[in-house]
Amino acid sequence: MATKISGEPSSPTNAPKPRAEGQRGPARALEPVNNRMPISPQIYERLRRAITTLTMLPSEALSEQDLAKQLGVSRTPVREALIRLADEGLIDILPQRGSFVAPIRLSDVEEAQFIREALEVSVVQKLAGHGSQEFLATARANLARQAKAVAEGDRELFLELDEAFHRSLSEEAGLPKSWRVIQVVKLQMDRVRYLSLPEPGHLETLLAQHVAIFEAVEAGEAKQAGARMTAHLREVLRTVQRLSVARPDLFGR
Amino acid sequence: MATKISGEPSSPTNAPKPRAEGQRGPARALEPVNNRMPISPQIYERLRRAITTLTMLPSEALSEQDLAKQLGVSRTPVREALIRLADEGLIDILPQRGSFVAPIRLSDVEEAQFIREALEVSVVQKLAGHGSQEFLATARANLARQAKAVAEGDRELFLELDEAFHRSLSEEAGLPKSWRVIQVVKLQMDRVRYLSLPEPGHLETLLAQHVAIFEAVEAGEAKQAGARMTAHLREVLRTVQRLSVARPDLFGR
DNA sequence: GTTGACATACTACCATGGTAGTGTGTAGAA
DNA sequence: TTCTACACACTACCATGGTAGTATGTCAAC
């Protein structure tokens, strides 16, 4: 019924929402969610983005009630999203006290790095020499776009392509769950990477490493691919460690 | 663990629960939860155990409503536990249709094995030569108890000690999050292992492998330790694969 | 016997009210 | 000034009611 598109606050088709909120606009930082799709995942996704992009800073409080009001939904789906974020280590829930954006703990970041390295090195070793033609073509295209992004200094786009590149390795290796794990632990580093300072030549280095990994995978040199992945990920960790001294305010313990 | 204290529902100190449920006992399969502790984690833990021990079989339905009644709580904490179990791949939630114990998918089990191997091999390689005296002593004691359990044919106890042994490796290496990941993916295998047939000499093999790993770790031979861990975990996978042909009824797709 | 419409009985999902537990500010005593 | 008692404002947590969506059984039409 009423397969409405886009304009949804204009026609209250079947909206028995009391919504008794005529109060002054409380400077909402988050837009209301689309309420024709499952709500809880939307909230999770939004908060995850807000946290990894540092729109929400470490130690910032997240109240079920406040978020529900800002998003125009009830507290239940908000709570479910918070629980999931807590499971992934992005927020800390203190019972009966409050929920807070987790501080960036260097020890956590380093262990995330350990996990990611162990997994992703194994992934490329398994993948080496077994990539389909489509995969190789797609990856090559991705690398070309990465080169373009680097040339244009589009850091945001590069990070996106970076993620897609790494994901495609796991997926082509037939290891989707592994990517899920990598993705979760990667969140810890993403928060820091997002503000990683524009160090000259950094993106070029990462791109060159991507290319090197790809070539080893294509040539079927498993050990080589693994070694290059290790070097690549350690490069990423280095930037995190540099930032931990440059911006100690964001780190905890 | 499992040191059940038992007597806790006897003193309803502050139980203002309306609990208007004088209905006939509906053959409850689950005992009511202890309501002076956080409820949701208790439910999660209980269901996890029921699923991994195959008390609840694949494809069995789990209704929020039914479980809530059986456990004597409301539907909310049940729902939260189900969401967490779904995140970990133990149940499938079909929106507006129902929640069901996930079938054992051989592909999932094999990928879980991949993840576990990648992580745990890295763990022992890192740990090799760096174990504290207390750790070495504790591990030795554990292995002795394993030997005793094998001699007495106590499979249940052996599995417990097995888990403790593996966990202690991660923790001593300073990698608690890694253990968490291992633990989650291990759930997929545990379901199968739990009914693993009493193959003569199997436990002895596993014990010998544990000892071999420990000795390599103690001697600081990282590569050796990693290789032995690989062999050990592949042995475990073998039993899973054998069972997938012996009990195809439990497997899906 | 087959097919399709429709009532019914479920389900997960969201909204909302109530409660115990925790931090904080404030008033009074030392 | 320093401490303690206590009211208050807040939190996460759980209970419960209501709704849209899905499956299934029933019955009419073919």
XYZ file of N, CA, C and O in Angstrom, chain A residues 48-185:
552
model
N 27.871 4.435 13.504
C 29.186 3.908 13.170
C 29.957 4.928 12.327
O 31.125 5.225 12.580
N 29.277 5.471 11.342
C 29.926 6.478 10.500
C 30.323 7.700 11.308
O 31.419 8.228 11.171
N 29.397 8.136 12.161
C 29.676 9.335 12.951
C 30.892 9.121 13.839
O 31.692 10.043 14.049
N 31.043 7.917 14.342
C 32.162 7.647 15.241
C 33.461 7.495 14.468
O 34.490 8.059 14.834
N 33.428 6.744 13.369
C 34.673 6.525 12.629
C 35.142 7.788 11.930
O 36.338 7.940 11.681
N 34.228 8.675 11.603
C 34.670 9.926 10.977
C 34.933 11.012 12.011
O 35.144 12.166 11.652
N 34.870 10.621 13.261
C 35.147 11.544 14.357
C 34.160 12.697 14.427
O 34.470 13.756 14.979
N 32.997 12.508 13.811
C 31.930 13.481 14.027
C 31.510 13.423 15.484
O 31.145 14.431 16.092
N 31.569 12.233 16.019
C 31.394 12.070 17.462
C 32.747 11.703 18.055
O 33.362 10.714 17.665
N 33.166 12.491 18.987
C 34.509 12.327 19.531
C 34.531 11.370 20.718
O 33.509 11.188 21.398
N 35.679 10.753 20.959
C 35.831 9.874 22.120
C 35.361 10.545 23.398
O 35.541 11.746 23.587
N 34.731 9.782 24.255
C 34.217 10.203 25.555
C 32.896 10.959 25.465
O 32.279 11.249 26.482
N 32.466 11.254 24.242
C 31.182 11.925 24.094
C 30.063 10.988 24.551
O 30.105 9.796 24.315
N 29.079 11.562 25.227
C 27.977 10.743 25.738
C 26.944 10.480 24.660
O 26.675 11.333 23.821
N 26.386 9.272 24.682
C 25.304 8.920 23.778
C 24.146 8.415 24.627
O 24.169 7.283 25.091
N 23.151 9.236 24.794
C 22.007 8.819 25.589
C 20.934 8.212 24.689
O 20.616 8.769 23.643
N 20.405 7.076 25.101
C 19.320 6.455 24.341
C 18.235 7.481 24.060
O 17.768 7.637 22.924
N 17.882 8.190 25.096
C 16.774 9.130 24.999
C 17.067 10.251 23.997
O 16.264 10.525 23.105
N 18.228 10.881 24.152
C 18.578 11.977 23.259
C 18.602 11.526 21.807
O 18.024 12.164 20.930
N 19.304 10.402 21.565
C 19.419 9.925 20.194
C 18.052 9.624 19.613
O 17.765 9.942 18.459
N 17.203 9.010 20.424
C 15.863 8.686 19.940
C 15.137 9.950 19.513
O 14.514 9.992 18.452
N 15.236 10.981 20.310
C 14.570 12.227 19.960
C 15.156 12.817 18.690
O 14.439 13.214 17.779
N 16.478 12.874 18.625
C 17.124 13.448 17.441
C 16.750 12.695 16.180
O 16.559 13.289 15.119
N 16.642 11.387 16.288
C 16.383 10.585 15.093
C 14.897 10.418 14.819
O 14.506 9.883 13.782
N 14.088 10.851 15.755
C 12.658 10.747 15.544
C 12.132 9.333 15.647
O 11.175 8.966 14.978
N 12.762 8.508 16.483
C 12.289 7.131 16.678
C 12.226 6.848 18.175
O 12.527 7.722 18.991
N 11.844 5.644 18.512
C 11.756 5.315 19.927
C 13.110 4.837 20.442
O 14.073 4.718 19.699
N 13.180 4.549 21.700
C 14.468 4.205 22.281
C 14.912 2.792 21.950
O 16.102 2.495 21.949
N 13.956 1.929 21.649
C 14.305 0.518 21.447
C 15.320 0.287 20.325
O 16.362 -0.325 20.564
N 15.059 0.753 19.109
C 16.055 0.498 18.057
C 17.375 1.211 18.322
O 18.437 0.709 17.931
N 17.313 2.338 19.002
C 18.552 3.024 19.363
C 19.376 2.131 20.279
O 20.573 1.918 20.073
N 18.692 1.597 21.266
C 19.371 0.719 22.208
C 20.010 -0.474 21.509
O 21.150 -0.841 21.800
N 19.296 -1.061 20.561
C 19.846 -2.217 19.846
C 21.097 -1.829 19.069
O 22.074 -2.581 19.036
N 21.070 -0.663 18.457
C 22.247 -0.208 17.720
C 23.417 0.011 18.672
O 24.554 -0.367 18.374
N 23.135 0.574 19.839
C 24.215 0.829 20.801
C 24.839 -0.479 21.274
O 26.052 -0.579 21.418
N 23.997 -1.475 21.491
C 24.528 -2.762 21.927
C 25.488 -3.324 20.895
O 26.572 -3.821 21.219
N 25.098 -3.203 19.640
C 25.956 -3.740 18.590
C 27.269 -2.972 18.523
O 28.346 -3.563 18.376
N 27.185 -1.660 18.648
C 28.404 -0.856 18.624
C 29.306 -1.194 19.801
O 30.536 -1.198 19.678
N 28.684 -1.500 20.928
C 29.479 -1.873 22.098
C 30.187 -3.200 21.858
O 31.349 -3.375 22.226
N 29.482 -4.137 21.220
C 30.093 -5.426 20.893
C 31.322 -5.234 20.027
O 32.287 -5.987 20.111
N 31.275 -4.224 19.188
C 32.389 -3.997 18.262
C 33.430 -3.057 18.840
O 34.389 -2.706 18.166
N 33.229 -2.645 20.078
C 34.248 -1.868 20.752
C 34.261 -0.394 20.417
O 35.211 0.299 20.759
N 33.224 0.089 19.747
C 33.216 1.521 19.404
C 32.622 2.378 20.509
O 32.885 3.581 20.562
N 31.798 1.811 21.348
C 31.297 2.570 22.487
C 31.410 1.723 23.747
O 31.511 0.502 23.688
N 31.411 2.393 24.871
C 31.413 1.712 26.159
C 30.069 1.953 26.824
O 29.645 3.104 26.952
N 29.417 0.898 27.228
C 28.152 1.040 27.947
C 28.411 0.787 29.421
O 28.830 -0.308 29.804
N 28.185 1.786 30.242
C 28.337 1.612 31.686
C 26.938 1.470 32.279
O 26.163 2.435 32.257
N 26.624 0.303 32.800
C 25.258 0.039 33.260
C 24.749 1.113 34.204
O 25.436 1.503 35.144
N 23.567 1.583 33.946
C 22.893 2.606 34.752
C 23.653 3.920 34.808
O 23.351 4.785 35.623
N 24.646 4.086 33.977
C 25.386 5.339 34.013
C 25.356 6.066 32.687
O 25.205 7.285 32.647
N 25.530 5.332 31.625
C 25.505 5.991 30.339
C 26.349 5.261 29.299
O 27.108 4.355 29.630
N 26.210 5.679 28.060
C 27.007 5.125 26.971
C 27.887 6.228 26.415
O 27.445 7.368 26.272
N 29.111 5.888 26.118
C 30.070 6.885 25.679
C 30.883 6.365 24.512
O 31.175 5.163 24.456
N 31.230 7.254 23.614
C 32.127 6.870 22.538
C 33.433 6.396 23.170
O 33.999 7.084 24.013
N 33.868 5.216 22.767
C 35.057 4.645 23.381
C 36.277 5.474 23.027
O 36.402 5.947 21.900
N 37.181 5.648 23.978
C 38.445 6.299 23.639
C 39.222 5.385 22.709
O 38.990 4.194 22.661
N 40.115 5.974 21.949
C 40.974 5.170 21.085
C 42.095 4.630 21.962
O 42.934 5.394 22.425
N 42.068 3.352 22.185
C 43.089 2.757 23.042
C 44.195 2.189 22.146
O 43.939 1.307 21.324
N 45.376 2.688 22.349
C 46.465 2.267 21.480
C 46.636 0.755 21.520
O 46.915 0.118 20.500
N 46.439 0.178 22.695
C 46.590 -1.278 22.785
C 45.551 -1.983 21.927
O 45.843 -2.987 21.277
N 44.336 -1.437 21.911
C 43.300 -2.038 21.070
C 43.651 -1.910 19.594
O 43.454 -2.835 18.809
N 44.158 -0.743 19.238
C 44.506 -0.528 17.834
C 45.607 -1.495 17.426
O 45.576 -2.083 16.340
N 46.562 -1.680 18.311
C 47.664 -2.571 17.962
C 47.205 -4.020 17.847
O 47.656 -4.764 16.986
N 46.274 -4.402 18.702
C 45.789 -5.776 18.565
C 44.919 -5.914 17.321
O 44.934 -6.949 16.652
N 44.180 -4.876 17.008
C 43.390 -4.911 15.773
C 44.317 -5.102 14.583
O 44.042 -5.883 13.669
N 45.422 -4.403 14.634
C 46.422 -4.545 13.586
C 46.932 -5.983 13.506
O 47.048 -6.560 12.427
N 47.178 -6.563 14.658
C 47.651 -7.957 14.699
C 46.651 -8.889 14.029
O 47.010 -9.734 13.193
N 45.393 -8.715 14.397
C 44.348 -9.592 13.854
C 44.231 -9.393 12.347
O 44.169 -10.348 11.572
N 44.203 -8.140 11.973
C 44.046 -7.863 10.551
C 45.205 -8.436 9.755
O 45.022 -9.023 8.691
N 46.397 -8.274 10.280
C 47.567 -8.767 9.557
C 47.512 -10.285 9.413
O 47.716 -10.826 8.324
N 47.216 -10.947 10.515
C 47.158 -12.416 10.469
C 46.167 -12.865 9.413
O 46.436 -13.764 8.604
N 45.002 -12.238 9.411
C 43.961 -12.665 8.481
C 44.275 -12.283 7.045
O 44.200 -13.115 6.132
N 44.638 -11.039 6.863
C 44.738 -10.564 5.485
C 45.961 -11.140 4.779
O 45.932 -11.353 3.559
N 47.006 -11.422 5.530
C 48.154 -12.097 4.924
C 47.740 -13.492 4.463
O 48.047 -13.912 3.339
N 46.991 -14.180 5.300
C 46.519 -15.509 4.905
C 45.604 -15.432 3.693
O 45.620 -16.314 2.828
N 44.808 -14.375 3.662
C 43.877 -14.221 2.541
C 44.627 -14.112 1.221
O 44.329 -14.827 0.259
N 45.591 -13.220 1.160
C 46.282 -13.049 -0.128
C 47.125 -14.276 -0.470
O 47.280 -14.613 -1.641
N 47.632 -14.940 0.552
C 48.387 -16.164 0.262
C 47.475 -17.202 -0.372
O 47.861 -17.926 -1.278
N 46.244 -17.263 0.148
C 45.305 -18.226 -0.423
C 44.866 -17.810 -1.815
O 44.682 -18.632 -2.704
N 44.724 -16.507 -1.993
C 44.200 -16.012 -3.259
C 45.237 -16.075 -4.379
O 44.878 -16.248 -5.556
N 46.494 -15.940 -4.011
C 47.555 -15.820 -5.023
C 47.455 -16.922 -6.071
O 47.446 -18.100 -5.749
N 47.372 -16.491 -7.327
C 47.333 -17.441 -8.425
C 45.966 -18.015 -8.709
O 45.798 -18.824 -9.618
N 44.967 -17.605 -7.916
C 43.631 -18.147 -8.120
C 42.589 -17.080 -8.446
O 41.398 -17.332 -8.348
N 43.040 -15.899 -8.780
C 42.091 -14.842 -9.088
C 41.479 -15.016 -10.475
O 42.188 -15.335 -11.434
N 40.184 -14.857 -10.572
C 39.509 -14.980 -11.870
C 39.858 -13.787 -12.754
O 40.362 -12.766 -12.281
N 39.560 -13.935 -14.030
C 39.843 -12.832 -14.950
C 39.040 -11.591 -14.582
O 39.546 -10.477 -14.622
N 37.774 -11.814 -14.230
C 36.939 -10.661 -13.862
C 37.532 -9.933 -12.671
O 37.609 -8.700 -12.640
N 37.940 -10.730 -11.691
C 38.514 -10.105 -10.509
C 39.740 -9.283 -10.863
O 39.869 -8.121 -10.441
N 40.625 -9.877 -11.634
C 41.854 -9.167 -11.987
C 41.545 -7.876 -12.730
O 42.145 -6.837 -12.471
N 40.573 -7.956 -13.624
C 40.200 -6.756 -14.377
C 39.635 -5.689 -13.453
O 40.009 -4.516 -13.520
N 38.719 -6.115 -12.579
C 38.104 -5.160 -11.656
C 39.150 -4.521 -10.750
O 39.129 -3.310 -10.510
N 40.041 -5.351 -10.242
C 41.070 -4.837 -9.347
C 41.963 -3.836 -10.079
O 42.311 -2.784 -9.540
N 42.306 -4.187 -11.306
C 43.139 -3.259 -12.085
C 42.430 -1.924 -12.257
O 43.031 -0.849 -12.131
N 41.138 -2.000 -12.545
C 40.373 -0.764 -12.717
C 40.359 0.040 -11.418
O 40.535 1.261 -11.422
N 40.182 -0.673 -10.330
C 40.189 -0.001 -9.024
C 41.537 0.707 -8.803
O 41.569 1.872 -8.399
N 42.618 0.009 -9.090
C 43.938 0.606 -8.881
C 44.126 1.841 -9.758
O 44.743 2.835 -9.336
N 43.572 1.783 -10.956
C 43.672 2.950 -11.837
C 42.933 4.137 -11.219
O 43.428 5.273 -11.232
N 41.775 3.849 -10.660
C 41.016 4.929 -10.031
C 41.759 5.456 -8.797
O 41.727 6.643 -8.492
N 42.407 4.526 -8.092
C 43.208 4.962 -6.941
C 44.281 5.942 -7.400
O 44.509 6.994 -6.782
N 44.930 5.611 -8.507
C 45.993 6.474 -9.024
C 45.423 7.862 -9.355
O 46.041 8.881 -9.048
N 44.216 7.848 -9.918
C 43.584 9.116 -10.267
C 43.283 9.921 -8.996
O 43.543 11.127 -8.921
N 42.761 9.229 -8.012
C 42.420 9.901 -6.755
C 43.669 10.495 -6.111
O 43.642 11.620 -5.591
N 44.759 9.734 -6.162
C 46.010 10.235 -5.594
C 46.470 11.478 -6.349
O 46.834 12.497 -5.748
N 46.411 11.388 -7.676
C 46.858 12.519 -8.497
C 46.044 13.767 -8.194
O 46.571 14.882 -8.172
N 44.764 13.549 -7.934
C 43.897 14.697 -7.664
C 43.848 15.064 -6.183
O 43.137 15.996 -5.792
N 44.558 14.279 -5.396
C 44.592 14.581 -3.966
C 43.259 14.354 -3.260
O 42.994 14.935 -2.206
N 42.453 13.480 -3.830
C 41.136 13.197 -3.229
C 41.284 12.078 -2.191
O 41.143 10.903 -2.493
N 41.557 12.481 -0.988
C 41.846 11.501 0.061
C 40.628 10.642 0.387
O 40.711 9.445 0.562
N 39.496 11.300 0.484
C 38.246 10.598 0.818
C 37.985 9.470 -0.183
O 37.722 8.323 0.203
N 38.072 9.798 -1.445
C 37.839 8.790 -2.482
C 38.861 7.682 -2.385
O 38.533 6.502 -2.526
N 40.113 8.044 -2.126
C 41.148 7.023 -2.023
C 40.829 6.030 -0.907
O 40.950 4.815 -1.095
N 40.381 6.542 0.211
C 40.070 5.645 1.329
C 38.940 4.685 0.956
O 38.953 3.507 1.323
N 37.978 5.191 0.195
C 36.891 4.337 -0.260
C 37.407 3.223 -1.160
O 37.070 2.041 -0.995
N 38.222 3.600 -2.129
C 38.766 2.620 -3.071
C 39.675 1.639 -2.345
O 39.719 0.445 -2.678
N 40.395 2.144 -1.371
C 41.256 1.309 -0.543
C 40.425 0.208 0.094
O 40.731 -0.988 -0.027
N 39.341 0.600 0.727
C 38.471 -0.370 1.378
C 37.936 -1.391 0.370
O 37.936 -2.594 0.622
N 37.485 -0.894 -0.779
C 36.935 -1.792 -1.803
C 37.995 -2.784 -2.284
O 37.701 -3.963 -2.509
N 39.211 -2.297 -2.427
C 40.296 -3.168 -2.882
C 40.528 -4.310 -1.894
O 40.545 -5.489 -2.265
N 40.660 -3.947 -0.637
C 40.912 -4.977 0.370
C 39.731 -5.944 0.477
O 39.903 -7.151 0.614
N 38.530 -5.390 0.413
C 37.366 -6.269 0.498
C 37.334 -7.265 -0.658
O 37.064 -8.445 -0.486
N 37.667 -6.777 -1.826
C 37.592 -7.655 -2.995
C 38.570 -8.821 -2.885
O 38.310 -9.904 -3.399
N 39.665 -8.610 -2.203
C 40.625 -9.703 -2.020
C 39.978 -10.834 -1.230
O 40.039 -11.996 -1.620
N 39.344 -10.471 -0.118
C 38.716 -11.498 0.717
C 37.579 -12.192 -0.022
O 37.448 -13.420 0.019
N 36.796 -11.405 -0.709
C 35.639 -11.989 -1.380
C 36.044 -12.904 -2.516
O 35.459 -13.985 -2.696
N 37.041 -12.483 -3.266
C 37.482 -13.330 -4.374
C 38.108 -14.626 -3.843
O 38.047 -15.665 -4.494
N 38.665 -14.553 -2.662
C 39.245 -15.757 -2.063
C 38.160 -16.654 -1.468
O 38.455 -17.718 -0.935
N 36.916 -16.216 -1.575
C 35.820 -17.033 -1.033
C 35.756 -16.978 0.480
O 35.405 -17.961 1.136
N 36.115 -15.820 1.052
C 36.180 -15.699 2.506
C 35.418 -14.472 2.999
O 36.004 -13.551 3.571
N 34.112 -14.478 2.816
C 33.324 -13.292 3.193
C 33.299 -13.040 4.697
O 33.349 -11.896 5.131
N 33.267 -14.103 5.471
C 33.255 -13.924 6.929
C 34.563 -13.312 7.402
O 34.591 -12.529 8.357
N 35.634 -13.685 6.742
C 36.924 -13.117 7.116
C 36.894 -11.610 6.905
O 37.403 -10.850 7.735
N 36.278 -11.212 5.815
C 36.204 -9.775 5.576
C 35.398 -9.095 6.665
O 35.744 -8.006 7.126
N 34.361 -9.737 7.092
C 33.542 -9.173 8.173
C 34.392 -8.937 9.418
O 34.327 -7.880 10.035
N 35.219 -9.911 9.753
C 36.086 -9.754 10.925
C 37.081 -8.630 10.697
O 37.280 -7.762 11.555
N 37.682 -8.639 9.533
C 38.657 -7.590 9.215
C 38.006 -6.218 9.319
O 38.560 -5.285 9.898
N 36.797 -6.141 8.769
C 36.096 -4.863 8.755
C 35.866 -4.350 10.181
O 36.049 -3.172 10.472
N 35.481 -5.258 11.053
C 35.190 -4.847 12.426
C 36.452 -4.365 13.131
O 36.451 -3.313 13.769
N 37.519 -5.118 13.028
C 38.732 -4.688 13.730
C 39.321 -3.437 13.072
O 39.949 -2.613 13.738
